[in-house]
XYZ file of C-alpha atoms in Angstrom:
721
model
C 8.164 33.593 -33.466
C 5.190 31.356 -34.283
C 2.314 33.211 -35.966
C -0.859 31.558 -37.318
C -3.742 33.758 -38.526
C -7.491 33.392 -37.932
C -8.157 32.342 -41.534
C -6.049 29.209 -41.038
C -7.996 28.365 -37.864
C -11.262 28.832 -39.754
C -10.197 26.880 -42.879
C -9.103 23.903 -40.811
C -12.269 23.940 -38.610
C -10.141 24.274 -35.485
C -13.056 25.709 -33.497
C -14.890 22.343 -33.808
C -11.967 20.649 -32.046
C -11.995 23.299 -29.286
C -15.742 22.887 -28.830
C -15.301 19.127 -28.345
C -12.527 19.701 -25.772
C -14.581 22.364 -23.976
C -17.457 19.913 -23.506
C -15.096 17.633 -21.589
C -14.163 20.308 -19.008
C -15.679 20.097 -15.501
C -15.720 23.839 -14.676
C -17.160 26.915 -16.371
C -13.784 28.673 -16.322
C -12.170 25.575 -17.869
C -14.818 25.446 -20.619
C -14.168 29.091 -21.512
C -10.381 28.611 -21.455
C -10.660 25.616 -23.793
C -12.533 27.718 -26.359
C -9.770 30.346 -26.216
C -6.869 27.984 -27.022
C -4.556 29.482 -29.660
C -1.166 28.424 -31.101
C 1.757 28.875 -28.703
C 4.313 31.509 -29.632
C 7.361 29.842 -28.050
C 8.524 26.245 -28.197
C 9.364 25.780 -24.495
C 5.849 26.627 -23.260
C 4.348 24.476 -26.019
C 6.481 21.449 -25.125
C 5.584 21.792 -21.424
C 1.878 21.875 -22.290
C 2.150 18.860 -24.618
C 4.057 16.841 -22.007
C 1.558 17.795 -19.286
C -1.318 16.559 -21.455
C 0.610 13.369 -22.275
C 1.239 12.766 -18.541
C -2.437 13.294 -17.719
C -3.363 10.868 -20.528
C -1.078 8.224 -18.959
C -3.062 8.507 -15.694
C -5.984 6.750 -17.437
C -3.830 3.634 -17.865
C -1.930 3.400 -14.546
C -2.917 2.907 -10.902
C -2.187 6.496 -9.865
C -5.295 8.327 -11.055
C -5.172 12.107 -10.673
C -7.572 13.285 -7.896
C -10.670 15.376 -8.527
C -9.859 19.007 -9.405
C -13.333 20.495 -9.816
C -14.239 23.765 -8.047
C -16.966 26.434 -7.842
C -16.315 29.704 -9.673
C -15.012 32.269 -7.162
C -14.341 35.146 -9.568
C -17.146 37.379 -8.224
C -16.393 36.473 -4.584
C -12.731 37.388 -5.055
C -13.664 40.724 -6.666
C -16.058 41.508 -3.797
C -13.493 40.544 -1.162
C -11.023 42.973 -2.760
C -13.306 45.877 -1.733
C -12.198 47.419 1.570
C -14.399 46.651 4.657
C -16.489 44.167 2.655
C -17.214 40.708 4.013
C -18.251 37.424 2.439
C -21.188 35.225 3.360
C -20.795 31.746 4.818
C -21.353 30.010 1.435
C -18.448 31.901 -0.163
C -16.088 30.847 2.626
C -17.103 27.209 2.149
C -16.214 27.505 -1.556
C -12.839 29.077 -0.648
C -12.101 26.271 1.843
C -12.956 23.583 -0.744
C -10.801 25.364 -3.340
C -7.840 25.421 -0.952
C -8.343 21.765 0.055
C -8.516 20.670 -3.603
C -5.326 22.551 -4.499
C -3.454 21.230 -1.444
C -4.508 17.683 -2.306
C -3.243 18.045 -5.889
C 0.053 19.621 -4.788
C 0.754 16.720 -2.409
C -0.312 14.156 -5.034
C 1.980 15.511 -7.781
C 4.846 15.773 -5.295
C 4.360 12.143 -4.225
C 4.109 10.831 -7.800
C 6.607 13.217 -9.414
C 8.234 10.283 -11.251
C 4.951 9.656 -13.108
C 4.012 13.310 -13.605
C 7.242 15.394 -13.711
C 5.850 18.268 -15.818
C 2.572 18.474 -13.884
C 4.565 18.453 -10.645
C 6.766 21.214 -12.060
C 3.625 23.283 -12.701
C 2.214 22.472 -9.246
C 5.501 23.390 -7.516
C 4.964 27.033 -8.540
C 1.783 27.177 -6.420
C 2.063 27.906 -2.675
C 0.928 25.203 -0.260
C -0.762 26.569 2.870
C -3.231 25.293 5.474
C -3.830 28.737 6.989
C -6.921 29.481 4.844
C -8.561 26.142 5.671
C -7.726 26.410 9.379
C -9.136 29.942 9.677
C -12.375 28.984 7.950
C -12.678 25.736 9.949
C -12.411 27.721 13.196
C -15.581 29.599 12.282
C -17.651 27.445 9.885
C -18.555 23.763 10.232
C -18.786 21.210 7.416
C -22.519 21.889 7.006
C -21.909 25.570 6.242
C -23.085 26.865 9.643
C -21.310 29.280 12.007
C -19.884 27.276 14.918
C -21.102 28.069 18.454
C -17.502 28.546 19.636
C -16.627 30.930 16.778
C -16.396 33.630 19.498
C -16.955 33.807 23.314
C -19.893 36.232 22.863
C -21.592 33.974 20.303
C -21.456 30.954 22.567
C -23.026 32.979 25.428
C -25.742 34.402 23.175
C -26.688 30.982 21.844
C -26.721 29.510 25.346
C -29.159 32.248 26.433
C -31.233 31.673 23.297
C -31.607 28.009 24.122
C -32.751 28.859 27.667
C -35.291 31.401 26.429
C -36.586 28.967 23.752
C -37.178 26.496 26.590
C -39.186 29.087 28.532
C -41.152 30.008 25.393
C -42.085 26.375 24.804
C -42.913 25.825 28.486
C -45.169 28.882 28.769
C -46.845 28.127 25.445
C -47.516 24.553 26.524
C -49.180 25.719 29.752
C -51.357 28.227 27.911
C -52.399 25.635 25.308
C -53.353 23.129 28.022
C -55.394 25.780 29.895
C -57.360 27.095 26.888
C -57.851 23.658 25.380
C -59.492 22.439 28.586
C -61.869 25.410 28.369
C -62.755 24.417 24.775
C -61.479 27.662 23.216
C -59.110 25.982 20.712
C -59.764 24.524 17.283
C -58.935 20.870 16.512
C -55.457 21.808 15.180
C -54.741 23.564 18.530
C -51.636 25.446 17.311
C -49.846 26.808 14.243
C -46.879 28.978 13.125
C -47.210 32.603 12.042
C -44.145 34.735 11.201
C -41.998 31.900 12.509
C -43.676 32.068 15.958
C -45.876 29.505 17.733
C -49.503 30.620 18.069
C -52.724 29.144 19.451
C -55.501 28.268 16.970
C -58.400 29.923 18.864
C -62.000 29.652 17.683
C -63.123 33.129 16.538
C -65.997 33.288 19.070
C -63.534 32.950 21.992
C -60.751 35.259 20.751
C -61.565 37.959 23.326
C -61.336 35.461 26.171
C -57.717 34.491 25.339
C -55.089 36.967 26.579
C -52.336 37.608 24.073
C -51.414 39.217 20.744
C -53.478 38.376 17.648
C -51.028 37.442 14.853
C -53.606 36.717 12.125
C -56.614 34.602 11.177
C -57.596 31.775 8.831
C -58.968 32.463 5.333
C -62.515 31.714 6.456
C -62.129 33.823 9.615
C -63.228 30.926 11.823
C -59.828 30.719 13.568
C -57.809 33.506 15.215
C -54.071 32.926 15.672
C -53.028 34.311 19.068
C -49.638 34.314 20.760
C -50.345 33.802 24.490
C -49.547 36.696 26.845
C -47.299 34.425 28.932
C -45.189 33.687 25.847
C -44.943 37.257 24.531
C -42.341 38.428 27.038
C -40.037 35.499 26.271
C -40.576 35.895 22.504
C -39.450 39.532 22.662
C -36.393 38.479 24.654
C -35.653 35.773 22.037
C -35.980 38.335 19.211
C -33.450 40.577 20.941
C -31.035 37.654 21.335
C -31.476 36.684 17.648
C -30.604 40.259 16.674
C -27.495 40.113 18.866
C -26.593 36.765 17.225
C -26.836 38.304 13.729
C -24.688 41.217 14.770
C -22.080 38.904 16.291
C -22.041 36.665 13.156
C -21.523 39.768 10.985
C -18.599 40.806 13.201
C -17.125 37.254 12.981
C -17.465 37.172 9.166
C -15.807 40.603 8.886
C -12.872 39.378 10.954
C -12.635 36.204 8.861
C -12.763 38.263 5.649
C -9.896 40.413 6.973
C -7.908 37.229 7.718
C -8.465 35.850 4.198
C -8.101 39.156 2.272
C -4.233 39.013 2.194
C -4.562 35.733 0.238
C -6.534 37.226 -2.672
C -3.637 36.822 -5.122
C -3.119 33.224 -3.980
C -6.845 32.450 -4.401
C -6.676 33.807 -7.966
C -3.609 31.601 -8.545
C -5.474 28.592 -7.105
C -8.361 29.168 -9.485
C -6.005 29.605 -12.449
C -4.108 26.443 -11.520
C -7.233 24.283 -11.181
C -8.800 25.646 -14.377
C -5.525 24.923 -16.226
C -5.549 21.351 -14.892
C -9.208 21.125 -15.970
C -8.270 22.076 -19.556
C -5.291 19.678 -19.538
C -7.624 16.921 -18.303
C -10.176 17.718 -21.030
C -7.442 17.568 -23.711
C -6.329 14.210 -22.285
C -9.914 12.856 -22.394
C -10.199 14.056 -25.997
C -6.861 12.401 -26.824
C -8.081 9.119 -25.345
C -11.257 9.300 -27.441
C -9.372 9.823 -30.740
C -6.374 7.570 -29.820
C -3.997 10.543 -29.865
C -0.361 10.623 -28.762
C 2.573 13.026 -28.596
C 4.774 12.376 -31.672
C 8.488 13.185 -31.772
C 9.137 16.914 -32.163
C 12.121 17.118 -34.513
C 14.688 19.903 -34.799
C 15.160 18.959 -38.448
C 12.731 20.408 -40.981
C 10.554 17.346 -41.621
C 6.971 16.154 -41.243
C 6.095 12.460 -41.103
C 2.538 11.586 -40.119
C 2.060 7.817 -40.216
C -1.493 6.402 -40.011
C -2.894 9.878 -39.384
C -6.636 10.367 -38.799
C -8.656 13.528 -39.290
C -10.025 13.894 -35.705
C -13.351 15.538 -36.613
C -14.062 12.957 -39.325
C -12.935 10.147 -37.000
C -15.422 11.094 -34.256
C -18.186 11.682 -36.794
C -17.656 8.247 -38.371
C -17.401 6.690 -34.909
C -20.940 7.854 -34.133
C -22.175 6.558 -37.502
C -20.222 3.294 -37.016
C -18.364 3.897 -40.278
C -14.682 3.296 -41.144
C -12.206 6.185 -41.191
C -9.201 5.609 -43.461
C -5.816 6.755 -42.092
C -3.263 8.563 -44.277
C 0.542 8.483 -44.250
C 2.206 11.692 -45.458
C 5.859 12.739 -45.403
C 7.546 16.085 -46.113
C 11.290 16.532 -45.754
C 14.284 18.278 -47.328
C 14.194 15.904 -50.312
C 10.425 16.282 -50.818
C 9.306 19.670 -49.546
C 6.180 20.029 -51.703
C 3.561 17.403 -52.600
C 1.093 17.876 -55.455
C -1.964 15.641 -54.908
C -4.082 14.941 -57.996
C -6.929 12.612 -58.865
C -10.715 12.657 -59.303
C -13.093 14.637 -57.130
C -14.589 12.952 -54.026
C -11.439 10.850 -53.746
C -10.274 12.326 -50.440
C -7.688 14.902 -51.629
C -9.082 17.743 -49.513
C -9.427 15.516 -46.431
C -5.755 14.473 -46.759
C -4.781 18.137 -47.043
C -6.909 19.138 -44.051
C -5.656 16.187 -41.991
C -2.057 17.397 -42.230
C -2.996 21.019 -41.578
C -5.321 20.359 -38.643
C -2.975 17.893 -36.919
C -0.019 20.278 -37.237
C -2.179 23.133 -35.931
C -3.490 21.053 -32.999
C 0.034 20.053 -32.049
C 1.212 23.668 -32.078
C -1.744 24.524 -29.804
C -0.695 21.913 -27.217
C -3.195 19.205 -28.257
C -2.156 15.563 -28.829
C -2.846 14.148 -32.293
C -4.107 10.768 -33.645
C -1.014 9.381 -35.414
C 1.263 6.343 -35.144
C 3.838 6.513 -32.333
C 6.713 6.633 -34.839
C 5.424 9.864 -36.367
C 7.450 13.064 -36.065
C 7.201 16.684 -37.108
C 8.819 20.108 -37.056
C 7.287 23.244 -35.481
C 6.502 25.692 -38.298
C 6.534 29.456 -37.754
C 3.518 29.912 -40.045
C 0.733 27.727 -41.419
C -0.923 29.310 -44.475
C -4.136 27.882 -45.950
C -6.335 28.470 -48.970
C -9.143 25.929 -48.778
C -12.695 26.038 -50.153
C -14.744 28.576 -52.107
C -13.824 31.947 -50.619
C -16.061 34.222 -52.663
C -16.388 37.512 -50.772
C -19.866 39.045 -51.181
C -19.086 41.861 -48.719
C -16.050 43.058 -50.671
C -17.577 42.249 -54.095
C -14.684 39.911 -54.860
C -14.998 36.815 -57.053
C -13.508 33.509 -55.968
C -10.493 33.997 -58.221
C -9.930 37.596 -57.102
C -10.096 36.523 -53.495
C -7.648 33.679 -54.131
C -5.222 36.004 -55.925
C -5.367 38.323 -52.927
C -4.644 35.337 -50.723
C -1.690 34.283 -52.941
C -0.287 37.794 -52.559
C -0.450 37.335 -48.774
C 1.322 33.952 -49.174
C 4.112 35.581 -51.184
C 4.670 38.169 -48.432
C 4.772 35.644 -45.563
C 6.193 32.474 -47.142
C 9.678 31.329 -46.049
C 11.649 28.177 -45.212
C 9.728 27.676 -41.924
C 6.275 27.922 -43.516
C 3.755 25.156 -44.163
C 1.286 26.106 -46.908
C -1.864 24.163 -47.853
C -3.774 25.050 -51.034
C -6.886 23.222 -52.232
C -7.720 23.186 -55.981
C -4.668 25.307 -56.822
C -5.146 27.542 -59.889
C -8.920 27.154 -60.284
C -11.317 30.071 -60.770
C -9.984 31.410 -64.052
C -9.130 30.344 -67.596
C -7.503 26.888 -67.226
C -4.452 27.735 -69.357
C -3.869 31.220 -67.936
C -4.788 30.275 -64.360
C -2.620 27.154 -64.624
C 0.361 29.195 -65.867
C 0.039 31.673 -62.982
C -0.358 28.837 -60.489
C 2.826 27.286 -61.902
C 4.739 30.537 -61.260
C 3.410 30.725 -57.689
C 4.445 27.119 -57.064
C 7.949 27.817 -58.394
C 8.202 30.849 -56.087
C 7.154 28.826 -53.012
C 9.622 26.137 -54.039
C 12.564 28.559 -54.346
C 11.776 29.981 -50.908
C 12.219 26.416 -49.536
C 8.723 26.383 -48.036
C 6.953 23.121 -47.171
C 3.521 22.550 -48.621
C 0.750 20.370 -49.994
C -1.539 21.367 -52.851
C -4.381 19.604 -54.646
C -4.994 20.208 -58.345
C -6.368 18.872 -61.627
C -3.884 20.876 -63.746
C -1.473 18.757 -65.784
C 1.193 21.492 -65.930
C 1.439 21.464 -62.121
C 1.777 17.648 -62.117
C 4.569 17.919 -64.697
C 6.290 20.703 -62.722
C 6.192 18.604 -59.529
C 7.819 15.786 -61.464
C 10.573 18.088 -62.803
C 11.488 19.899 -59.553
C 14.096 17.867 -57.590
C 12.583 18.485 -54.140
C 8.899 18.230 -55.072
C 6.815 15.139 -55.781
C 3.453 14.007 -57.060
C 0.859 11.998 -55.158
C -2.576 10.598 -55.925
C -5.597 9.188 -54.152
C -6.008 5.508 -55.001
C -9.081 4.558 -57.077
C -10.558 1.124 -57.754
C -9.916 0.536 -61.456
C -13.094 -1.559 -61.929
C -15.759 0.199 -59.856
C -14.098 3.654 -60.074
C -14.876 4.056 -56.368
C -12.395 5.966 -54.160
C -10.211 3.895 -51.814
C -9.216 6.919 -49.678
C -5.541 6.001 -49.668
C -2.791 8.461 -50.544
C 0.013 7.131 -52.769
C 3.199 9.199 -52.924
C 5.476 9.429 -55.961
C 2.929 9.316 -58.795
C 0.424 11.779 -60.252
C -3.232 10.799 -60.366
C -5.615 10.782 -63.270
C -8.821 12.790 -62.945
C -10.675 9.824 -64.539
C -12.813 12.481 -66.240
C -14.069 10.362 -69.131
C -14.201 7.131 -67.117
C -16.346 8.699 -64.386
C -18.570 10.342 -67.043
C -19.104 6.946 -68.711
C -19.887 5.322 -65.350
C -22.526 7.998 -64.701
C -24.358 7.186 -67.916
C -23.011 9.834 -70.358
C -23.355 8.361 -73.891
C -20.131 6.921 -75.307
C -20.533 8.940 -78.546
C -20.565 12.231 -76.640
C -17.477 11.223 -74.664
C -15.615 10.446 -77.932
C -16.611 13.835 -79.365
C -15.290 15.513 -76.205
C -11.983 13.667 -76.571
C -11.609 15.000 -80.132
C -12.104 18.570 -78.887
C -8.899 18.534 -76.845
C -5.260 17.903 -77.725
C -4.330 14.286 -78.331
C -1.210 14.645 -76.191
C -3.206 15.575 -73.109
C -5.548 12.616 -73.564
C -2.594 10.270 -73.957
C -0.901 11.798 -70.880
C -4.048 11.396 -68.779
C -4.589 7.876 -70.139
C -1.019 6.903 -69.246
C -1.487 8.206 -65.710
C -4.795 6.321 -65.406
C -3.098 3.101 -66.588
C -0.255 3.545 -64.116
C -2.750 4.205 -61.346
C -4.632 0.996 -62.202
C -1.373 -0.942 -62.042
C -0.623 0.671 -58.707
C -4.064 -0.411 -57.443
C -3.391 -4.021 -58.508
C -0.017 -3.967 -56.759
C -1.666 -2.620 -53.603
C -4.141 -5.516 -53.579
C -1.378 -8.063 -54.233
C 0.713 -6.527 -51.443
C -2.251 -6.730 -49.092
C -2.818 -10.417 -49.911
C 0.882 -11.188 -49.393
C 0.816 -9.445 -46.012
C -2.198 -11.517 -44.966
C -0.435 -14.732 -46.043
C 2.696 -13.645 -44.181
C 0.636 -13.046 -41.035
C -0.965 -16.509 -41.301
C 2.455 -18.148 -41.837
C 3.850 -16.310 -38.815
C 0.956 -17.527 -36.673
C 1.438 -21.137 -37.822
C 5.165 -20.839 -37.097
C 4.402 -19.650 -33.571
C 2.063 -22.615 -33.039
C 4.768 -25.073 -34.212
C 7.314 -23.433 -31.921
C 4.931 -23.851 -28.980
C 4.343 -27.540 -29.804
C 8.101 -28.165 -30.216
C 8.765 -26.456 -26.903
C 6.237 -28.686 -25.128
C 7.700 -31.838 -26.742
C 11.208 -30.749 -25.739
C 10.082 -30.208 -22.144
C 8.498 -33.688 -22.068
C 11.666 -35.289 -23.451
C 13.748 -33.481 -20.832
C 11.477 -34.743 -18.039
C 11.620 -38.323 -19.353
C 15.414 -38.066 -19.603
C 15.628 -36.866 -15.985
C 13.464 -39.782 -14.840
C 15.512 -42.259 -16.879
C 18.798 -40.898 -15.421
C 17.383 -41.153 -11.891
C 16.282 -44.771 -12.451
C 19.671 -45.725 -13.929
C 21.376 -44.228 -10.889
C 19.145 -46.241 -8.552
C 19.869 -49.434 -10.518
C 23.623 -48.732 -10.258
C 23.293 -48.141 -6.495
C 21.355 -51.388 -6.150
C 24.112 -53.324 -7.947
C 26.818 -51.806 -5.689
C 24.834 -52.667 -2.547
C 24.282 -56.227 -3.877
C 28.088 -56.612 -4.401
C 28.791 -55.389 -0.843
C 26.118 -57.755 0.546
C 27.726 -60.709 -1.243
C 31.182 -59.844 0.144
C 29.732 -59.588 3.666
C 27.969 -62.928 3.160
C 31.319 -64.529 2.377
C 33.642 -62.840 4.950
C 31.213 -61.579 7.649
C 33.464 -58.501 8.127
C 31.264 -55.627 9.407
C 34.058 -53.025 9.249
C 34.607 -53.667 5.553
C 30.815 -53.614 5.004
C 30.374 -50.237 6.788
C 33.478 -48.759 5.098
C 32.284 -49.779 1.633
C 28.789 -48.454 2.350
C 30.104 -45.088 3.649
C 32.371 -44.810 0.629
C 29.357 -45.196 -1.700
C 27.385 -42.620 0.297
C 30.242 -40.057 0.207
C 30.760 -40.539 -3.540
C 27.049 -39.976 -4.180
C 26.878 -36.961 -1.843
C 29.836 -35.350 -3.604
C 27.731 -35.313 -6.758
C 24.819 -33.615 -5.008
C 24.410 -29.925 -4.319
C 22.127 -28.658 -1.579
C 18.879 -27.691 -3.251
C 16.832 -24.726 -2.123
C 13.277 -25.227 -0.893
C 11.995 -23.770 -4.162
C 14.154 -26.139 -6.289
C 13.106 -29.122 -4.158
C 9.467 -28.202 -4.581
C 9.881 -27.758 -8.351
C 11.716 -31.106 -8.576
C 8.933 -32.862 -6.662
C 6.294 -31.301 -8.923
C 8.211 -32.380 -12.072
C 8.676 -35.878 -10.650
C 4.966 -36.177 -9.901
C 4.045 -34.951 -13.374
C 6.436 -37.435 -15.030
C 5.256 -40.335 -12.844
C 1.635 -39.494 -13.654
C 2.453 -39.370 -17.374
C 4.318 -42.708 -17.139
C 1.436 -44.299 -15.206
C -1.070 -43.113 -17.789
C 1.145 -44.465 -20.574
C 1.644 -47.828 -18.792
C -2.116 -48.144 -18.168
C -2.762 -47.424 -21.832
C -0.215 -50.078 -22.908
C -1.649 -52.668 -20.467
C -5.200 -51.985 -21.609
C -4.100 -52.310 -25.225
C -2.267 -55.593 -24.533
C -5.246 -56.992 -22.636
C -7.594 -56.029 -25.459
C -5.279 -57.618 -28.043
C -5.016 -60.761 -25.914
C -8.788 -61.054 -25.607
C -9.118 -60.564 -29.352
C -6.486 -63.255 -29.945
C -8.255 -65.658 -27.577
C -11.585 -64.999 -29.227
C -10.349 -65.347 -32.766
C -7.600 -67.931 -32.643
C -8.825 -70.367 -29.951
C -12.481 -71.391 -30.260
C -14.140 -72.579 -27.082
C -13.835 -76.388 -26.417
C -16.060 -78.424 -24.084
C -13.741 -79.359 -21.196
C -13.689 -82.907 -19.682
C -12.089 -84.568 -16.654
C -8.429 -85.298 -17.450
C -8.008 -82.395 -19.973
C -4.896 -80.247 -19.531
C -5.825 -76.549 -19.090
C -4.527 -73.163 -17.947
C -6.108 -69.863 -16.915
C -6.435 -67.156 -19.619
C -4.197 -64.727 -17.726
C -1.811 -67.361 -16.323
C 1.059 -69.596 -17.486
C 0.798 -72.670 -15.196
C -0.769 -75.798 -16.803
C -2.827 -78.260 -14.723
C -5.160 -81.263 -15.126
C -8.895 -81.270 -14.432
C -9.580 -83.769 -11.602
C -13.283 -83.063 -11.204
C -16.086 -80.887 -12.728
C -18.941 -79.682 -10.527
C -21.616 -77.572 -12.298
C -19.703 -74.562 -13.826
C -16.533 -75.086 -11.757
C -13.541 -77.366 -12.157
C -10.933 -78.627 -9.675
C -7.560 -78.251 -11.406
C -4.518 -80.187 -10.152
C -1.204 -78.345 -10.647
C 0.883 -81.142 -9.025
C 1.905 -79.153 -5.915
C -1.606 -77.752 -5.191
C -5.162 -77.856 -6.501
C -7.464 -74.908 -7.298
C -11.215 -74.445 -7.885
C -11.767 -72.288 -11.004
C -14.741 -71.199 -13.181
C -14.806 -73.133 -16.468
C -15.116 -69.811 -18.370
C -11.697 -68.735 -17.043
C -9.937 -71.886 -18.306
C -8.170 -72.262 -21.612
C -7.992 -75.697 -23.312
C -4.380 -76.903 -23.821
C -4.389 -80.680 -24.426
C -6.863 -83.567 -24.367
C -6.804 -86.407 -21.786
C -3.901 -88.783 -22.488
């Protein structure tokens, strides 16, 4: 049976977490329920709640968002409806209809997406699905919250008569207004409304000349408001019909209340269901904000929180745009108790509270901000002694109060207990208080309890080192600046850096030396050794960090090289495919040339066709019928390769042309050409003789033909013989 007392909730500031969750609820009932969250007493219910919250959290990251589940509080309406012969107003029935529609929508949604939300669907399956409530209300009330005309046969007749009478009222009033206006008895405004009835605005001097009932007058008394005599009879008739309408609506609402009354228990269940979903949704929103997950719940007695954040501190730092340092803490059968030591303001208490609060949140069905590989055990009790608990009311000192608390620990502590004690042993004489604290620690150890304590006492550090299933830990400090690094290091006790911190804060060196002489040399040496070890640990941490950064860079470079190699390999494969295809075409060309030569010699068409068909069949036997997709891919690859080859060929040609021009420019200086000189074109091979020169053009004789060419395009080869 899980049992966690109020003091633990208070010490770990659990109410702050609940307040944050409550603010994320959509309904008043949900907000109140969130504030009343307490640790679950049985594992099965706890696991269901955790899985439901985890499923809701997943809805923020998939395409199947959970529908709206807000509703108006119906608690008072349900209580009133439970009274015999009572009836609800129209607004209450609209709220009931919306409640039923919302629940039905959720039930159908969870049923449809049960693969995504199995635990939420399991919860929803316990709620009855019915359309009766909605149908009954829809028969009477429209979507605007008005009673429908056809809600009953009598109501439809009454309203029909009311419409007829209203028409007569308006007609008779219009006639009277026209008559008295023509006589000049009416004010400029002509008419007004008094007690929801149309009246004539008659000038006071003519009020006796207008037949009707005086309903009032203006503030100045210059206007008398009169309902015309012709209208009075119809107005009375309309009033009677309105009374009948109210009576009929009351009768209809009573009947509807009687129809809905049998569903009171179901309506309460609907409200409970939606408010539960509201709280689950709020916990999921909170989990998203703090990057929380559901860690593995182990059956073995172990606690491993990797990269754990204190949620309250995390949100606080998030608002301030400051960094929150995660902690990694492990408790198991081989290391049941951890003794954290080190200087003040180094983060010892935060580490202690982080473990306690996260374990408490988890056992209250709230997801926690840890790494996905984290795991923990469900403890029966979580005992805490954190902060200055001086009791003014009971006239107890801090130490007396803490001793009373230790007595409570001794009564409750067992192998399924997690205890958390801050500044263990303080409040009394260091030697005597330390000795008593040592005995308490031994007692907790022998009872196989799991726990974390923070202390400055050397005897407790030594004890933790001597006990096989206990270990020391310290908060890392920068050895140069003596600033905290907020990182917990397991396996080594921490120095309090008492004298170092004092020196950093300006205490004279002479006074510090005198203080050192006042205490035992062994203790100073012990503390100095721990400080030295801690400095070495800090250096190793920095070196490790640098190595990890280098490793990350190397891995990134390796990935880049792999990508480049892959691209080169793909290019080589494409070139190889193109080369193979070209070789095949060359081979085919040679075969066809051989067949053509044979046909040229023997003129035998049968042999020609036979040889050709033989080649075709051989080639087809090598082929396999490609799919449309493969053909398309092959065409794309071929185009890419051809484009690449073209680009390469163009580059080579351009380079050759450039080199040739350079060679021409450098090696062969321009010569004045004459008739009879032997020449050739710069980009040609044929050599001819100049027969004639006209202006900038020359007629060159190549023996078989002559050509007219610009002198600038000709290259000098040999002089006239």
